[in-house]
PDB file of C-alpha atoms in Angstrom:
ATOM      1  CA  GLU A 432     -48.934 -85.350  75.948  1.00 71.00           C
ATOM      2  CA  PRO A 433     -49.696 -81.702  75.108  1.00 73.00           C
ATOM      3  CA  GLU A 434     -46.856 -79.831  73.491  1.00 90.00           C
ATOM      4  CA  VAL A 435     -45.843 -76.450  72.165  1.00 94.00           C
ATOM      5  CA  THR A 436     -45.337 -76.532  68.408  1.00 95.00           C
ATOM      6  CA  GLN A 437     -43.233 -74.128  66.386  1.00 97.00           C
ATOM      7  CA  THR A 438     -42.866 -73.415  62.688  1.00 96.00           C
ATOM      8  CA  PRO A 439     -40.720 -73.229  60.706  1.00 97.00           C
ATOM      9  CA  SER A 440     -38.037 -75.444  62.181  1.00 96.00           C
ATOM     10  CA  HIS A 441     -35.408 -73.636  60.131  1.00 97.00           C
ATOM     11  CA  GLN A 442     -35.567 -70.427  58.130  1.00 97.00           C
ATOM     12  CA  VAL A 443     -32.851 -68.817  56.076  1.00 98.00           C
ATOM     13  CA  THR A 444     -33.329 -65.183  55.156  1.00 97.00           C
ATOM     14  CA  GLN A 445     -31.437 -62.270  53.740  1.00 97.00           C
ATOM     15  CA  MET A 446     -30.446 -59.378  55.973  1.00 97.00           C
ATOM     16  CA  GLY A 447     -33.157 -56.706  55.999  1.00 97.00           C
ATOM     17  CA  GLN A 448     -36.002 -59.132  55.299  1.00 97.00           C
ATOM     18  CA  GLU A 449     -38.986 -59.607  57.583  1.00 98.00           C
ATOM     19  CA  VAL A 450     -39.406 -62.921  59.368  1.00 98.00           C
ATOM     20  CA  ILE A 451     -42.395 -64.326  61.207  1.00 97.00           C
ATOM     21  CA  LEU A 452     -41.932 -67.256  63.565  1.00 98.00           C
ATOM     22  CA  ARG A 453     -45.045 -69.104  64.610  1.00 97.00           C
ATOM     23  CA  CYS A 454     -45.964 -70.978  67.753  1.00 96.00           C
ATOM     24  CA  VAL A 455     -48.992 -72.887  68.958  1.00 95.00           C
ATOM     25  CA  PRO A 456     -48.884 -72.941  72.770  1.00 93.00           C
ATOM     26  CA  ILE A 457     -50.525 -75.626  74.869  1.00 89.00           C
ATOM     27  CA  SER A 458     -54.262 -75.061  74.736  1.00 86.00           C
ATOM     28  CA  ASN A 459     -55.005 -74.325  78.410  1.00 83.00           C
ATOM     29  CA  HIS A 460     -51.956 -72.124  78.891  1.00 86.00           C
ATOM     30  CA  LEU A 461     -52.420 -68.376  79.049  1.00 85.00           C
ATOM     31  CA  TYR A 462     -48.897 -67.031  79.449  1.00 89.00           C
ATOM     32  CA  PHE A 463     -46.568 -67.133  76.458  1.00 94.00           C
ATOM     33  CA  TYR A 464     -42.916 -66.414  75.988  1.00 96.00           C
ATOM     34  CA  TRP A 465     -40.232 -66.079  73.367  1.00 98.00           C
ATOM     35  CA  TYR A 466     -36.642 -66.889  74.178  1.00 97.00           C
ATOM     36  CA  ARG A 467     -33.640 -66.962  71.936  1.00 97.00           C
ATOM     37  CA  GLN A 468     -30.319 -68.769  72.040  1.00 97.00           C
ATOM     38  CA  ILE A 469     -27.405 -67.644  69.928  1.00 96.00           C
ATOM     39  CA  LEU A 470     -25.168 -70.597  69.082  1.00 93.00           C
ATOM     40  CA  GLY A 471     -23.004 -71.513  72.052  1.00 90.00           C
ATOM     41  CA  GLN A 472     -24.616 -68.960  74.342  1.00 93.00           C
ATOM     42  CA  LYS A 473     -27.253 -68.953  77.053  1.00 93.00           C
ATOM     43  CA  VAL A 474     -31.005 -69.069  76.598  1.00 96.00           C
ATOM     44  CA  GLU A 475     -32.160 -65.438  76.822  1.00 96.00           C
ATOM     45  CA  PHE A 476     -35.587 -64.053  77.631  1.00 96.00           C
ATOM     46  CA  LEU A 477     -37.100 -61.861  74.932  1.00 97.00           C
ATOM     47  CA  VAL A 478     -40.714 -61.217  75.831  1.00 97.00           C
ATOM     48  CA  SER A 479     -43.692 -62.460  77.818  1.00 94.00           C
ATOM     49  CA  PHE A 480     -47.299 -62.073  76.728  1.00 93.00           C
ATOM     50  CA  TYR A 481     -50.585 -62.347  78.560  1.00 89.00           C
ATOM     51  CA  ASN A 482     -54.129 -61.280  77.838  1.00 86.00           C
ATOM     52  CA  ASN A 483     -53.209 -59.995  74.388  1.00 88.00           C
ATOM     53  CA  GLU A 484     -50.489 -57.693  75.547  1.00 92.00           C
ATOM     54  CA  ILE A 485     -46.818 -57.730  76.393  1.00 94.00           C
ATOM     55  CA  SER A 486     -46.209 -58.318  80.105  1.00 92.00           C
ATOM     56  CA  GLU A 487     -42.483 -57.799  80.069  1.00 93.00           C
ATOM     57  CA  LYS A 488     -39.739 -57.456  77.494  1.00 94.00           C
ATOM     58  CA  SER A 489     -35.973 -57.512  77.601  1.00 94.00           C
ATOM     59  CA  GLU A 490     -33.477 -55.020  76.220  1.00 94.00           C
ATOM     60  CA  ILE A 491     -33.022 -57.326  73.241  1.00 94.00           C
ATOM     61  CA  PHE A 492     -36.682 -56.888  72.271  1.00 96.00           C
ATOM     62  CA  ASP A 493     -36.324 -53.565  70.480  1.00 93.00           C
ATOM     63  CA  ASP A 494     -38.567 -51.891  67.912  1.00 94.00           C
ATOM     64  CA  GLN A 495     -37.606 -54.454  65.288  1.00 96.00           C
ATOM     65  CA  PHE A 496     -39.449 -57.143  67.240  1.00 97.00           C
ATOM     66  CA  SER A 497     -43.170 -57.563  67.752  1.00 97.00           C
ATOM     67  CA  VAL A 498     -45.454 -60.296  69.024  1.00 96.00           C
ATOM     68  CA  GLU A 499     -49.036 -61.050  68.254  1.00 94.00           C
ATOM     69  CA  ARG A 500     -51.740 -63.546  69.017  1.00 91.00           C
ATOM     70  CA  PRO A 501     -53.707 -63.258  65.788  1.00 85.00           C
ATOM     71  CA  ASP A 502     -56.250 -65.915  66.710  1.00 85.00           C
ATOM     72  CA  GLY A 503     -57.096 -68.261  69.569  1.00 76.00           C
ATOM     73  CA  SER A 504     -54.216 -70.621  68.963  1.00 84.00           C
ATOM     74  CA  ASN A 505     -51.217 -68.983  67.298  1.00 92.00           C
ATOM     75  CA  PHE A 506     -48.573 -66.782  68.908  1.00 95.00           C
ATOM     76  CA  THR A 507     -46.131 -65.110  66.552  1.00 96.00           C
ATOM     77  CA  LEU A 508     -42.805 -63.336  66.751  1.00 97.00           C
ATOM     78  CA  LYS A 509     -42.040 -60.902  63.946  1.00 97.00           C
ATOM     79  CA  ILE A 510     -38.649 -59.456  63.202  1.00 97.00           C
ATOM     80  CA  ARG A 511     -39.187 -56.504  60.908  1.00 96.00           C
ATOM     81  CA  SER A 512     -35.766 -56.076  59.346  1.00 95.00           C
ATOM     82  CA  THR A 513     -33.412 -58.900  60.214  1.00 97.00           C
ATOM     83  CA  LYS A 514     -29.771 -58.351  61.072  1.00 96.00           C
ATOM     84  CA  LEU A 515     -26.916 -60.806  61.020  1.00 97.00           C
ATOM     85  CA  GLU A 516     -26.925 -60.897  64.811  1.00 96.00           C
ATOM     86  CA  ASP A 517     -30.525 -62.094  64.842  1.00 97.00           C
ATOM     87  CA  SER A 518     -29.262 -65.515  63.758  1.00 98.00           C
ATOM     88  CA  ALA A 519     -30.224 -67.806  66.629  1.00 97.00           C
ATOM     89  CA  MET A 520     -32.612 -70.481  67.827  1.00 97.00           C
ATOM     90  CA  TYR A 521     -35.898 -68.970  68.888  1.00 98.00           C
ATOM     91  CA  PHE A 522     -37.918 -70.889  71.445  1.00 97.00           C
ATOM     92  CA  CYS A 523     -41.563 -70.361  72.236  1.00 97.00           C
ATOM     93  CA  ALA A 524     -42.802 -71.395  75.669  1.00 95.00           C
ATOM     94  CA  SER A 525     -46.024 -71.383  77.613  1.00 91.00           C
ATOM     95  CA  ILE A 526     -47.182 -71.896  81.181  1.00 86.00           C
ATOM     96  CA  LEU A 527     -50.435 -72.567  82.988  1.00 78.00           C
ATOM     97  CA  ALA A 528     -52.805 -69.794  83.958  1.00 66.00           C
ATOM     98  CA  ARG A 529     -52.012 -68.143  87.271  1.00 64.00           C
ATOM     99  CA  GLN A 530     -55.236 -69.334  88.925  1.00 63.00           C
ATOM    100  CA  ASP A 531     -54.095 -72.928  88.450  1.00 63.00           C
ATOM    101  CA  ARG A 532     -50.868 -72.493  90.385  1.00 66.00           C
ATOM    102  CA  GLU A 533     -49.066 -70.166  92.784  1.00 66.00           C
ATOM    103  CA  LEU A 534     -47.183 -67.121  91.546  1.00 60.00           C
ATOM    104  CA  GLY A 535     -43.617 -68.076  90.782  1.00 59.00           C
ATOM    105  CA  THR A 536     -44.274 -71.787  90.416  1.00 65.00           C
ATOM    106  CA  GLY A 537     -45.097 -73.966  87.462  1.00 73.00           C
ATOM    107  CA  GLU A 538     -43.324 -75.544  84.543  1.00 81.00           C
ATOM    108  CA  LEU A 539     -42.511 -73.624  81.400  1.00 86.00           C
ATOM    109  CA  PHE A 540     -43.059 -75.876  78.388  1.00 90.00           C
ATOM    110  CA  PHE A 541     -40.791 -75.193  75.424  1.00 93.00           C
ATOM    111  CA  GLY A 542     -41.327 -75.820  71.744  1.00 96.00           C
ATOM    112  CA  GLU A 543     -38.654 -77.473  69.615  1.00 96.00           C
ATOM    113  CA  GLY A 544     -37.396 -74.124  68.394  1.00 97.00           C
ATOM    114  CA  SER A 545     -37.045 -72.285  65.112  1.00 97.00           C
ATOM    115  CA  ARG A 546     -33.536 -71.853  63.812  1.00 97.00           C
ATOM    116  CA  LEU A 547     -33.136 -68.509  62.067  1.00 98.00           C
ATOM    117  CA  THR A 548     -30.145 -67.950  59.829  1.00 98.00           C
ATOM    118  CA  VAL A 549     -29.639 -64.425  58.508  1.00 97.00           C
ATOM    119  CA  LEU A 550     -27.262 -64.095  55.568  1.00 97.00           C
TER     120      LEU A 550
ATOM    121  CA  GLN B  15     -29.585 -57.506  86.895  1.00 64.00           C
ATOM    122  CA  LYS B  16     -30.577 -60.804  88.472  1.00 74.00           C
ATOM    123  CA  GLU B  17     -28.062 -63.517  87.718  1.00 88.00           C
ATOM    124  CA  VAL B  18     -27.953 -67.274  87.601  1.00 94.00           C
ATOM    125  CA  GLU B  19     -24.416 -68.600  87.648  1.00 94.00           C
ATOM    126  CA  GLN B  20     -23.148 -71.976  86.577  1.00 94.00           C
ATOM    127  CA  ASN B  21     -19.728 -73.416  85.889  1.00 85.00           C
ATOM    128  CA  SER B  22     -19.720 -73.807  82.107  1.00 80.00           C
ATOM    129  CA  GLY B  23     -17.553 -76.920  82.267  1.00 83.00           C
ATOM    130  CA  PRO B  24     -17.002 -79.141  80.471  1.00 91.00           C
ATOM    131  CA  LEU B  25     -17.483 -81.624  83.281  1.00 95.00           C
ATOM    132  CA  SER B  26     -16.342 -85.158  82.515  1.00 96.00           C
ATOM    133  CA  VAL B  27     -17.626 -88.042  84.616  1.00 96.00           C
ATOM    134  CA  PRO B  28     -17.015 -91.785  84.163  1.00 97.00           C
ATOM    135  CA  GLU B  29     -20.031 -93.908  83.343  1.00 97.00           C
ATOM    136  CA  GLY B  30     -21.692 -95.177  86.504  1.00 97.00           C
ATOM    137  CA  ALA B  31     -20.341 -92.386  88.699  1.00 97.00           C
ATOM    138  CA  ILE B  32     -22.211 -89.460  90.262  1.00 97.00           C
ATOM    139  CA  ALA B  33     -22.298 -86.196  88.341  1.00 97.00           C
ATOM    140  CA  SER B  34     -22.696 -83.072  90.462  1.00 96.00           C
ATOM    141  CA  LEU B  35     -23.878 -79.832  88.885  1.00 97.00           C
ATOM    142  CA  ASN B  36     -24.024 -76.561  90.780  1.00 96.00           C
ATOM    143  CA  CYS B  37     -25.818 -73.259  90.412  1.00 96.00           C
ATOM    144  CA  THR B  38     -26.055 -70.030  92.383  1.00 96.00           C
ATOM    145  CA  TYR B  39     -28.571 -67.254  91.980  1.00 94.00           C
ATOM    146  CA  SER B  40     -28.616 -63.625  93.007  1.00 92.00           C
ATOM    147  CA  ASP B  41     -32.304 -62.916  93.677  1.00 87.00           C
ATOM    148  CA  ARG B  42     -33.010 -63.856  97.290  1.00 87.00           C
ATOM    149  CA  GLY B  43     -36.740 -63.627  96.582  1.00 83.00           C
ATOM    150  CA  SER B  44     -36.692 -66.430  94.026  1.00 84.00           C
ATOM    151  CA  GLN B  45     -38.773 -69.398  95.035  1.00 82.00           C
ATOM    152  CA  SER B  46     -38.793 -71.791  92.089  1.00 88.00           C
ATOM    153  CA  PHE B  47     -35.778 -73.519  90.629  1.00 93.00           C
ATOM    154  CA  PHE B  48     -35.518 -75.726  87.607  1.00 94.00           C
ATOM    155  CA  TRP B  49     -33.014 -77.994  85.967  1.00 96.00           C
ATOM    156  CA  TYR B  50     -33.297 -78.409  82.226  1.00 95.00           C
ATOM    157  CA  ARG B  51     -31.295 -80.676  79.978  1.00 96.00           C
ATOM    158  CA  GLN B  52     -30.430 -79.499  76.485  1.00 96.00           C
ATOM    159  CA  TYR B  53     -28.969 -81.653  73.782  1.00 95.00           C
ATOM    160  CA  SER B  54     -27.103 -79.870  71.033  1.00 92.00           C
ATOM    161  CA  GLY B  55     -29.501 -78.115  68.656  1.00 90.00           C
ATOM    162  CA  LYS B  56     -32.547 -79.084  70.702  1.00 93.00           C
ATOM    163  CA  SER B  57     -34.866 -77.250  73.060  1.00 93.00           C
ATOM    164  CA  PRO B  58     -34.515 -77.315  76.854  1.00 93.00           C
ATOM    165  CA  GLU B  59     -36.204 -80.308  78.442  1.00 92.00           C
ATOM    166  CA  LEU B  60     -37.299 -80.137  82.069  1.00 90.00           C
ATOM    167  CA  ILE B  61     -35.669 -82.680  84.365  1.00 93.00           C
ATOM    168  CA  MET B  62     -36.728 -81.440  87.778  1.00 91.00           C
ATOM    169  CA  PHE B  63     -38.059 -78.493  89.694  1.00 91.00           C
ATOM    170  CA  ILE B  64     -37.663 -77.726  93.376  1.00 92.00           C
ATOM    171  CA  TYR B  65     -39.411 -75.143  95.516  1.00 89.00           C
ATOM    172  CA  SER B  66     -38.474 -76.080  99.092  1.00 89.00           C
ATOM    173  CA  ASN B  67     -35.165 -76.260 100.919  1.00 93.00           C
ATOM    174  CA  GLY B  68     -33.655 -79.712 101.050  1.00 95.00           C
ATOM    175  CA  ASP B  69     -33.480 -82.597  98.635  1.00 95.00           C
ATOM    176  CA  LYS B  70     -35.906 -83.813  96.027  1.00 95.00           C
ATOM    177  CA  GLU B  71     -35.340 -87.138  94.321  1.00 96.00           C
ATOM    178  CA  ASP B  72     -36.702 -88.409  91.029  1.00 94.00           C
ATOM    179  CA  GLY B  73     -35.179 -91.640  89.807  1.00 96.00           C
ATOM    180  CA  ARG B  74     -31.461 -91.122  89.250  1.00 97.00           C
ATOM    181  CA  PHE B  75     -31.769 -87.370  89.739  1.00 97.00           C
ATOM    182  CA  THR B  76     -31.646 -85.431  93.012  1.00 97.00           C
ATOM    183  CA  ALA B  77     -32.098 -81.697  93.230  1.00 97.00           C
ATOM    184  CA  GLN B  78     -30.838 -79.892  96.311  1.00 97.00           C
ATOM    185  CA  LEU B  79     -31.854 -76.394  97.347  1.00 96.00           C
ATOM    186  CA  ASN B  80     -30.350 -74.130  99.980  1.00 95.00           C
ATOM    187  CA  LYS B  81     -32.116 -70.780  99.918  1.00 93.00           C
ATOM    188  CA  ALA B  82     -29.951 -69.305 102.676  1.00 93.00           C
ATOM    189  CA  SER B  83     -26.863 -69.872 100.535  1.00 94.00           C
ATOM    190  CA  GLN B  84     -28.764 -69.171  97.290  1.00 94.00           C
ATOM    191  CA  TYR B  85     -27.510 -72.426  95.916  1.00 95.00           C
ATOM    192  CA  VAL B  86     -29.145 -75.219  93.981  1.00 97.00           C
ATOM    193  CA  SER B  87     -27.550 -78.391  92.710  1.00 97.00           C
ATOM    194  CA  LEU B  88     -28.352 -81.458  90.654  1.00 97.00           C
ATOM    195  CA  LEU B  89     -26.900 -84.883  91.291  1.00 97.00           C
ATOM    196  CA  ILE B  90     -27.093 -87.583  88.643  1.00 97.00           C
ATOM    197  CA  ARG B  91     -26.449 -91.062  89.994  1.00 98.00           C
ATOM    198  CA  ASP B  92     -25.272 -93.986  87.885  1.00 97.00           C
ATOM    199  CA  SER B  93     -24.383 -91.631  85.019  1.00 97.00           C
ATOM    200  CA  GLN B  94     -25.104 -92.947  81.537  1.00 97.00           C
ATOM    201  CA  PRO B  95     -23.637 -91.836  78.191  1.00 96.00           C
ATOM    202  CA  SER B  96     -27.120 -90.594  77.288  1.00 96.00           C
ATOM    203  CA  ASP B  97     -26.803 -88.075  80.140  1.00 97.00           C
ATOM    204  CA  SER B  98     -24.151 -86.246  78.118  1.00 97.00           C
ATOM    205  CA  ALA B  99     -25.732 -82.846  77.455  1.00 97.00           C
ATOM    206  CA  THR B 100     -25.746 -79.267  78.671  1.00 96.00           C
ATOM    207  CA  TYR B 101     -27.601 -78.801  81.948  1.00 97.00           C
ATOM    208  CA  LEU B 102     -29.331 -75.494  82.446  1.00 96.00           C
ATOM    209  CA  CYS B 103     -30.209 -74.096  85.835  1.00 96.00           C
ATOM    210  CA  ALA B 104     -33.169 -71.737  85.743  1.00 94.00           C
ATOM    211  CA  VAL B 105     -34.983 -69.552  88.218  1.00 92.00           C
ATOM    212  CA  ILE B 106     -38.394 -67.970  88.000  1.00 87.00           C
ATOM    213  CA  GLU B 107     -38.185 -64.232  88.578  1.00 82.00           C
ATOM    214  CA  THR B 108     -41.311 -62.385  89.547  1.00 79.00           C
ATOM    215  CA  ASN B 109     -41.647 -58.666  88.932  1.00 77.00           C
ATOM    216  CA  PHE B 110     -44.879 -56.867  89.778  1.00 76.00           C
ATOM    217  CA  GLY B 111     -46.828 -60.042  89.136  1.00 75.00           C
ATOM    218  CA  ASN B 112     -44.986 -60.841  85.906  1.00 79.00           C
ATOM    219  CA  GLU B 113     -42.972 -64.027  85.714  1.00 82.00           C
ATOM    220  CA  LYS B 114     -40.060 -65.087  83.578  1.00 87.00           C
ATOM    221  CA  LEU B 115     -37.563 -67.886  83.634  1.00 90.00           C
ATOM    222  CA  THR B 116     -33.937 -66.774  83.817  1.00 92.00           C
ATOM    223  CA  PHE B 117     -31.335 -69.286  82.732  1.00 95.00           C
ATOM    224  CA  GLY B 118     -27.731 -69.819  83.654  1.00 95.00           C
ATOM    225  CA  THR B 119     -25.157 -70.343  80.951  1.00 93.00           C
ATOM    226  CA  GLY B 120     -25.354 -74.110  81.392  1.00 95.00           C
ATOM    227  CA  THR B 121     -22.813 -76.776  82.309  1.00 96.00           C
ATOM    228  CA  ARG B 122     -21.696 -79.131  79.588  1.00 96.00           C
ATOM    229  CA  LEU B 123     -21.560 -82.675  80.963  1.00 96.00           C
ATOM    230  CA  THR B 124     -19.779 -85.519  79.232  1.00 96.00           C
ATOM    231  CA  ILE B 125     -20.158 -89.090  80.498  1.00 97.00           C
ATOM    232  CA  ILE B 126     -17.144 -91.163  79.569  1.00 96.00           C
ATOM    233  CA  PRO B 127     -17.941 -94.821  78.769  1.00 93.00           C
TER     234      PRO B 127
END
């Protein structure tokens, strides 16, 4: 079964350091997302990405965050200068192209997550 | 701010009984509703989705949707200890052609053997 893969599974970093989280979405999916979940809290939307540009971003996704699709398979989330409050699980997700389903329908497939710990 | 509300629990149900999980949402235009299960430290795993009013059954799981009341529920029949997890209600929001999944806070379910 196709799956979204994420690396690393766990990263520990010092405050102020740059972190890059990597994701390989499902191959025929064209819409990509990053979500985060602080321990004990809800899963929160960060950003959506389509056609090599950001479609929508949340208030959390400030100038310290960026996303990129550097090649045909990877989708990355970069945090430029990590803060303690960036410690969380970060989930990548993807969904089928719009032409293969109706707007507002379809399953979002999640990766296993990358746990980021900022010290 | 569009909201998805769930009772955070914990909800304790004896093994073999029916677990009932509830969710309300604020965006009347929402048309797709999802139930995810999340084990501690793991990613959300889709259990069911429902688009139309009424009931949808899949094995031991039944999703119920009432768009007029902006209410969606999940019933788990013959609850098993392995069903112990946090259940996340989620709604697709559309905004000028963009889509995103908005999650509730989740309900922690414990099945008591």
